[in-house]
PDB file of C-alpha atoms in Angstrom:
ATOM      1  CA  MET A   1       3.624  21.343 -85.574  1.00 48.00           C
ATOM      2  CA  LEU A   2       6.254  18.112 -84.559  1.00 67.00           C
ATOM      3  CA  LYS A   3       5.275  15.016 -84.635  1.00 88.00           C
ATOM      4  CA  THR A   4       4.443  12.506 -81.312  1.00 84.00           C
ATOM      5  CA  LYS A   5       6.647   9.989 -82.672  1.00 91.00           C
ATOM      6  CA  HIS A   6       9.073  12.697 -82.755  1.00 93.00           C
ATOM      7  CA  LEU A   7       8.497  14.919 -79.798  1.00 95.00           C
ATOM      8  CA  LEU A   8       8.926  10.874 -77.887  1.00 96.00           C
ATOM      9  CA  ILE A   9      12.350  10.385 -79.280  1.00 96.00           C
ATOM     10  CA  SER A  10      13.375  13.815 -78.443  1.00 96.00           C
ATOM     11  CA  LEU A  11      12.438  13.457 -75.198  1.00 96.00           C
ATOM     12  CA  LEU A  12      14.120   9.797 -74.884  1.00 97.00           C
ATOM     13  CA  VAL A  13      17.349  11.348 -76.471  1.00 97.00           C
ATOM     14  CA  ILE A  14      18.007  14.390 -74.220  1.00 97.00           C
ATOM     15  CA  SER A  15      16.904  11.925 -70.924  1.00 97.00           C
ATOM     16  CA  PHE A  16      19.843  10.362 -72.151  1.00 97.00           C
ATOM     17  CA  ALA A  17      22.381  12.693 -72.949  1.00 97.00           C
ATOM     18  CA  LEU A  18      21.264  14.215 -69.005  1.00 96.00           C
ATOM     19  CA  ARG A  19      21.807  10.614 -67.714  1.00 96.00           C
ATOM     20  CA  ILE A  20      25.589   9.855 -69.177  1.00 96.00           C
ATOM     21  CA  TRP A  21      27.076  13.053 -69.115  1.00 95.00           C
ATOM     22  CA  ARG A  22      29.272  12.659 -66.428  1.00 94.00           C
ATOM     23  CA  ILE A  23      28.503   9.465 -65.468  1.00 94.00           C
ATOM     24  CA  ASP A  24      31.994   8.463 -64.202  1.00 91.00           C
ATOM     25  CA  PHE A  25      32.178  10.929 -61.260  1.00 89.00           C
ATOM     26  CA  PRO A  26      32.099  10.883 -58.743  1.00 89.00           C
ATOM     27  CA  GLN A  27      35.445   8.377 -59.413  1.00 86.00           C
ATOM     28  CA  ALA A  28      33.601   6.453 -56.306  1.00 86.00           C
ATOM     29  CA  TYR A  29      31.347   3.901 -54.608  1.00 85.00           C
ATOM     30  CA  VAL A  30      28.322   6.772 -53.442  1.00 86.00           C
ATOM     31  CA  PHE A  31      25.190   5.289 -51.899  1.00 85.00           C
ATOM     32  CA  ASP A  32      24.948   1.767 -51.843  1.00 83.00           C
ATOM     33  CA  GLU A  33      27.616   1.330 -54.936  1.00 86.00           C
ATOM     34  CA  VAL A  34      29.961  -0.172 -52.038  1.00 86.00           C
ATOM     35  CA  TYR A  35      27.676  -3.169 -52.141  1.00 86.00           C
ATOM     36  CA  TYR A  36      26.233  -3.596 -55.882  1.00 90.00           C
ATOM     37  CA  PRO A  37      29.211  -2.602 -58.114  1.00 90.00           C
ATOM     38  CA  PHE A  38      31.590  -4.292 -55.733  1.00 89.00           C
ATOM     39  CA  THR A  39      30.705  -7.241 -55.273  1.00 89.00           C
ATOM     40  CA  ALA A  40      30.264  -7.717 -59.314  1.00 91.00           C
ATOM     41  CA  GLY A  41      33.179  -7.359 -59.969  1.00 90.00           C
ATOM     42  CA  GLU A  42      34.045  -9.979 -57.087  1.00 89.00           C
ATOM     43  CA  TYR A  43      32.132 -11.748 -59.339  1.00 92.00           C
ATOM     44  CA  LEU A  44      34.699 -11.131 -62.157  1.00 91.00           C
ATOM     45  CA  GLN A  45      37.534 -12.456 -60.269  1.00 91.00           C
ATOM     46  CA  ASN A  46      35.453 -15.418 -59.738  1.00 91.00           C
ATOM     47  CA  ASN A  47      35.944 -14.509 -55.789  1.00 88.00           C
ATOM     48  CA  THR A  48      33.388 -17.299 -54.157  1.00 85.00           C
ATOM     49  CA  ALA A  49      33.390 -15.579 -51.318  1.00 85.00           C
ATOM     50  CA  ALA A  50      30.770 -13.051 -53.013  1.00 85.00           C
ATOM     51  CA  TRP A  51      28.455 -15.570 -53.014  1.00 83.00           C
ATOM     52  CA  GLU A  52      28.647 -16.286 -48.725  1.00 82.00           C
ATOM     53  CA  TRP A  53      26.118 -14.468 -46.896  1.00 81.00           C
ATOM     54  CA  TRP A  54      28.803 -14.759 -43.965  1.00 82.00           C
ATOM     55  CA  THR A  55      32.257 -13.834 -44.738  1.00 83.00           C
ATOM     56  CA  THR A  56      33.320 -10.373 -44.382  1.00 83.00           C
ATOM     57  CA  ALA A  57      34.372  -8.309 -46.869  1.00 80.00           C
ATOM     58  CA  PRO A  58      36.863  -5.929 -47.199  1.00 81.00           C
ATOM     59  CA  LYS A  59      36.885  -2.369 -44.634  1.00 81.00           C
ATOM     60  CA  GLY A  60      34.836  -0.009 -47.151  1.00 76.00           C
ATOM     61  CA  ASN A  61      32.868  -2.093 -48.329  1.00 78.00           C
ATOM     62  CA  SER A  62      30.000  -5.304 -48.066  1.00 83.00           C
ATOM     63  CA  TYR A  63      28.892  -8.065 -50.346  1.00 83.00           C
ATOM     64  CA  ALA A  64      26.121  -7.677 -51.257  1.00 82.00           C
ATOM     65  CA  TRP A  65      23.761 -10.947 -50.185  1.00 81.00           C
ATOM     66  CA  VAL A  66      20.398  -9.875 -49.522  1.00 85.00           C
ATOM     67  CA  ASN A  67      18.913  -9.063 -52.700  1.00 89.00           C
ATOM     68  CA  PRO A  68      19.165 -11.913 -55.806  1.00 92.00           C
ATOM     69  CA  PRO A  69      22.047 -11.360 -58.318  1.00 92.00           C
ATOM     70  CA  LEU A  70      20.108 -10.298 -61.127  1.00 95.00           C
ATOM     71  CA  ALA A  71      21.146  -6.802 -61.575  1.00 95.00           C
ATOM     72  CA  GLN A  72      24.816  -6.983 -60.325  1.00 94.00           C
ATOM     73  CA  GLU A  73      25.722 -10.609 -62.587  1.00 95.00           C
ATOM     74  CA  MET A  74      24.257  -7.337 -65.517  1.00 96.00           C
ATOM     75  CA  MET A  75      27.038  -4.828 -63.855  1.00 95.00           C
ATOM     76  CA  ALA A  76      29.930  -7.281 -63.844  1.00 95.00           C
ATOM     77  CA  ILE A  77      28.757  -8.690 -68.014  1.00 96.00           C
ATOM     78  CA  SER A  78      29.361  -4.504 -68.338  1.00 96.00           C
ATOM     79  CA  MET A  79      31.644  -4.215 -66.309  1.00 95.00           C
ATOM     80  CA  GLN A  80      33.900  -7.713 -68.613  1.00 95.00           C
ATOM     81  CA  VAL A  81      32.606  -6.216 -71.127  1.00 95.00           C
ATOM     82  CA  PHE A  82      33.956  -1.736 -70.947  1.00 95.00           C
ATOM     83  CA  GLY A  83      36.436  -2.921 -68.429  1.00 90.00           C
ATOM     84  CA  SER A  84      36.826  -2.883 -64.389  1.00 86.00           C
ATOM     85  CA  ASP A  85      38.935  -0.240 -64.041  1.00 85.00           C
ATOM     86  CA  ASN A  86      36.528   2.717 -64.367  1.00 89.00           C
ATOM     87  CA  TYR A  87      33.540   3.925 -62.262  1.00 90.00           C
ATOM     88  CA  TRP A  88      30.728   4.175 -65.557  1.00 92.00           C
ATOM     89  CA  SER A  89      31.471   0.222 -66.631  1.00 93.00           C
ATOM     90  CA  PHE A  90      29.133  -0.637 -64.102  1.00 94.00           C
ATOM     91  CA  ARG A  91      26.996   2.524 -63.714  1.00 95.00           C
ATOM     92  CA  LEU A  92      26.435   2.196 -67.693  1.00 96.00           C
ATOM     93  CA  PRO A  93      23.050  -0.388 -68.166  1.00 97.00           C
ATOM     94  CA  GLY A  94      20.896   1.731 -65.701  1.00 96.00           C
ATOM     95  CA  VAL A  95      21.683   4.991 -68.397  1.00 97.00           C
ATOM     96  CA  PHE A  96      20.049   2.570 -70.579  1.00 98.00           C
ATOM     97  CA  LEU A  97      17.194   0.614 -68.159  1.00 98.00           C
ATOM     98  CA  GLY A  98      15.963   4.440 -67.497  1.00 97.00           C
ATOM     99  CA  VAL A  99      15.755   5.737 -70.819  1.00 98.00           C
ATOM    100  CA  LEU A 100      13.717   2.323 -71.747  1.00 98.00           C
ATOM    101  CA  SER A 101      12.105   3.090 -68.643  1.00 98.00           C
ATOM    102  CA  ILE A 102      10.607   6.356 -69.786  1.00 98.00           C
ATOM    103  CA  TYR A 103       9.735   4.709 -72.806  1.00 98.00           C
ATOM    104  CA  LEU A 104       8.261   1.768 -71.423  1.00 98.00           C
ATOM    105  CA  LEU A 105       5.855   4.390 -69.166  1.00 98.00           C
ATOM    106  CA  TYR A 106       5.132   5.742 -72.686  1.00 98.00           C
ATOM    107  CA  LEU A 107       3.425   2.845 -73.557  1.00 98.00           C
ATOM    108  CA  ILE A 108       1.646   2.233 -70.090  1.00 98.00           C
ATOM    109  CA  SER A 109      -0.134   5.093 -70.698  1.00 98.00           C
ATOM    110  CA  MET A 110      -0.732   4.616 -74.459  1.00 97.00           C
ATOM    111  CA  THR A 111      -2.217   1.297 -73.080  1.00 97.00           C
ATOM    112  CA  LEU A 112      -4.584   2.405 -70.449  1.00 96.00           C
ATOM    113  CA  PHE A 113      -5.307   5.772 -72.254  1.00 97.00           C
ATOM    114  CA  LYS A 114      -5.550   5.387 -75.280  1.00 96.00           C
ATOM    115  CA  ASN A 115      -4.278   9.008 -76.087  1.00 95.00           C
ATOM    116  CA  GLN A 116      -0.861   9.693 -77.750  1.00 95.00           C
ATOM    117  CA  ARG A 117      -0.444  13.719 -76.245  1.00 94.00           C
ATOM    118  CA  VAL A 118      -1.941  12.145 -72.060  1.00 96.00           C
ATOM    119  CA  ALA A 119       1.171   9.372 -72.882  1.00 97.00           C
ATOM    120  CA  LEU A 120       3.623  12.055 -73.975  1.00 96.00           C
ATOM    121  CA  ILE A 121       2.965  13.912 -70.638  1.00 96.00           C
ATOM    122  CA  SER A 122       3.205  10.717 -68.563  1.00 97.00           C
ATOM    123  CA  ALA A 123       6.641  10.074 -70.412  1.00 97.00           C
ATOM    124  CA  PHE A 124       7.807  13.765 -69.638  1.00 97.00           C
ATOM    125  CA  LEU A 125       6.495  14.034 -65.862  1.00 97.00           C
ATOM    126  CA  PHE A 126       8.422  10.484 -65.689  1.00 97.00           C
ATOM    127  CA  SER A 127      11.485  11.809 -67.037  1.00 97.00           C
ATOM    128  CA  LEU A 128      12.269  15.129 -64.686  1.00 95.00           C
ATOM    129  CA  ASP A 129      12.128  12.758 -61.254  1.00 95.00           C
ATOM    130  CA  GLY A 130      15.043  12.809 -60.049  1.00 94.00           C
ATOM    131  CA  LEU A 131      14.965   9.680 -58.046  1.00 94.00           C
ATOM    132  CA  THR A 132      14.869   8.212 -60.959  1.00 94.00           C
ATOM    133  CA  LEU A 133      17.740  10.023 -62.683  1.00 95.00           C
ATOM    134  CA  VAL A 134      19.873   9.263 -59.855  1.00 94.00           C
ATOM    135  CA  GLN A 135      19.272   5.750 -59.703  1.00 95.00           C
ATOM    136  CA  SER A 136      19.943   5.585 -63.379  1.00 95.00           C
ATOM    137  CA  ARG A 137      23.486   6.954 -62.965  1.00 94.00           C
ATOM    138  CA  THR A 138      23.759   4.790 -60.227  1.00 93.00           C
ATOM    139  CA  GLY A 139      25.142   1.107 -59.560  1.00 92.00           C
ATOM    140  CA  MET A 140      21.791   0.499 -57.735  1.00 93.00           C
ATOM    141  CA  LEU A 141      19.383  -2.128 -57.995  1.00 94.00           C
ATOM    142  CA  ASP A 142      15.960  -0.314 -58.194  1.00 96.00           C
ATOM    143  CA  ILE A 143      16.501   1.156 -62.243  1.00 97.00           C
ATOM    144  CA  TYR A 144      16.748  -2.366 -62.444  1.00 97.00           C
ATOM    145  CA  LEU A 145      13.920  -3.381 -61.187  1.00 97.00           C
ATOM    146  CA  LEU A 146      11.621  -0.486 -62.185  1.00 98.00           C
ATOM    147  CA  THR A 147      12.069  -0.757 -65.473  1.00 98.00           C
ATOM    148  CA  PHE A 148      11.732  -4.584 -65.438  1.00 98.00           C
ATOM    149  CA  LEU A 149       8.115  -4.064 -62.866  1.00 98.00           C
ATOM    150  CA  LEU A 150       7.231  -1.569 -66.253  1.00 98.00           C
ATOM    151  CA  THR A 151       7.982  -4.403 -68.677  1.00 98.00           C
ATOM    152  CA  SER A 152       6.047  -6.791 -67.005  1.00 98.00           C
ATOM    153  CA  LEU A 153       3.431  -4.629 -66.098  1.00 97.00           C
ATOM    154  CA  TYR A 154       3.020  -3.905 -69.728  1.00 98.00           C
ATOM    155  CA  PHE A 155       3.180  -6.786 -71.146  1.00 98.00           C
ATOM    156  CA  ILE A 156       0.142  -7.602 -68.501  1.00 96.00           C
ATOM    157  CA  LEU A 157      -1.609  -5.258 -69.747  1.00 96.00           C
ATOM    158  CA  THR A 158      -1.063  -6.067 -73.246  1.00 96.00           C
ATOM    159  CA  LYS A 159      -2.000  -9.535 -72.714  1.00 96.00           C
ATOM    160  CA  ARG A 160       1.142 -11.347 -73.375  1.00 97.00           C
ATOM    161  CA  PHE A 161       1.580 -13.415 -70.128  1.00 96.00           C
ATOM    162  CA  PHE A 162       4.288 -15.457 -70.605  1.00 97.00           C
ATOM    163  CA  TRP A 163       6.609 -12.418 -71.278  1.00 98.00           C
ATOM    164  CA  SER A 164       4.917 -10.819 -68.295  1.00 97.00           C
ATOM    165  CA  ALA A 165       5.557 -13.730 -66.472  1.00 97.00           C
ATOM    166  CA  LEU A 166       9.160 -13.641 -67.829  1.00 98.00           C
ATOM    167  CA  PHE A 167      10.455  -9.833 -66.814  1.00 98.00           C
ATOM    168  CA  LEU A 168       8.626 -10.146 -63.050  1.00 98.00           C
ATOM    169  CA  SER A 169      11.341 -13.324 -62.808  1.00 97.00           C
ATOM    170  CA  PHE A 170      13.890 -10.817 -63.295  1.00 98.00           C
ATOM    171  CA  ALA A 171      12.060  -8.518 -61.426  1.00 98.00           C
ATOM    172  CA  ILE A 172      12.271 -11.080 -58.541  1.00 97.00           C
ATOM    173  CA  SER A 173      15.854 -11.495 -59.311  1.00 97.00           C
ATOM    174  CA  THR A 174      17.011  -8.363 -58.918  1.00 96.00           C
ATOM    175  CA  LYS A 175      15.047  -7.347 -55.580  1.00 95.00           C
ATOM    176  CA  TRP A 176      13.217  -9.510 -53.473  1.00 94.00           C
ATOM    177  CA  THR A 177       9.863  -7.174 -53.777  1.00 95.00           C
ATOM    178  CA  GLY A 178       9.277  -7.454 -56.553  1.00 95.00           C
ATOM    179  CA  PHE A 179       6.663  -9.869 -55.712  1.00 94.00           C
ATOM    180  CA  TYR A 180       4.072  -6.915 -53.864  1.00 95.00           C
ATOM    181  CA  ILE A 181       3.410  -6.415 -57.614  1.00 95.00           C
ATOM    182  CA  ILE A 182       1.608  -9.811 -57.706  1.00 95.00           C
ATOM    183  CA  PRO A 183      -1.659  -8.394 -55.539  1.00 94.00           C
ATOM    184  CA  LEU A 184      -1.703  -5.526 -58.084  1.00 93.00           C
ATOM    185  CA  TYR A 185      -1.741  -8.717 -60.911  1.00 94.00           C
ATOM    186  CA  ILE A 186      -4.041 -10.788 -59.479  1.00 93.00           C
ATOM    187  CA  TRP A 187      -7.032  -8.372 -59.429  1.00 94.00           C
ATOM    188  CA  LEU A 188      -5.774  -7.767 -63.282  1.00 90.00           C
ATOM    189  CA  LEU A 189      -6.594 -11.622 -64.211  1.00 91.00           C
ATOM    190  CA  ILE A 190      -9.711 -11.762 -61.945  1.00 91.00           C
ATOM    191  CA  LYS A 191     -11.340  -7.989 -63.880  1.00 83.00           C
ATOM    192  CA  ASP A 192     -11.024  -9.518 -66.951  1.00 72.00           C
TER     193      ASP A 192
END
């Protein structure tokens, strides 16, 4: 019988393959990519208008100033490294974060249930979730937020508060909705 470690690695490799396969398709912005990767590309061109809420963007696109810029900056770094003239460069960080979120769910389940089988089943079921699959394959903010929140949650459950706070700040620097986990953290700290 395969060991849990081998099953987990297999799950992560298959999840990566499903997320990376044809990541450059479609060759157009989809959903909210008209905001985030477009803004990331404008960051690369040092266009200060991308930071200003009152600026009108070119027709068909829009600047993303409603949420903090961390995810767009990560997309911009990927575009800088791999080229801004292709659609997979700004989608690539989401692929890695999507796979990392599956592993983080495994770690959180291990922390909570102390059972490898339960943790592996949790990670497997999470890997089948269509929403996280789509978010991992598009240049949108939600997979960044999710991964940072799961990392923060794992660290608070393992009582590494500095790292939990750091990744919570990354989550909030991606989307304001990262604040909504704070009541859970307060409850976790009070109950101990």
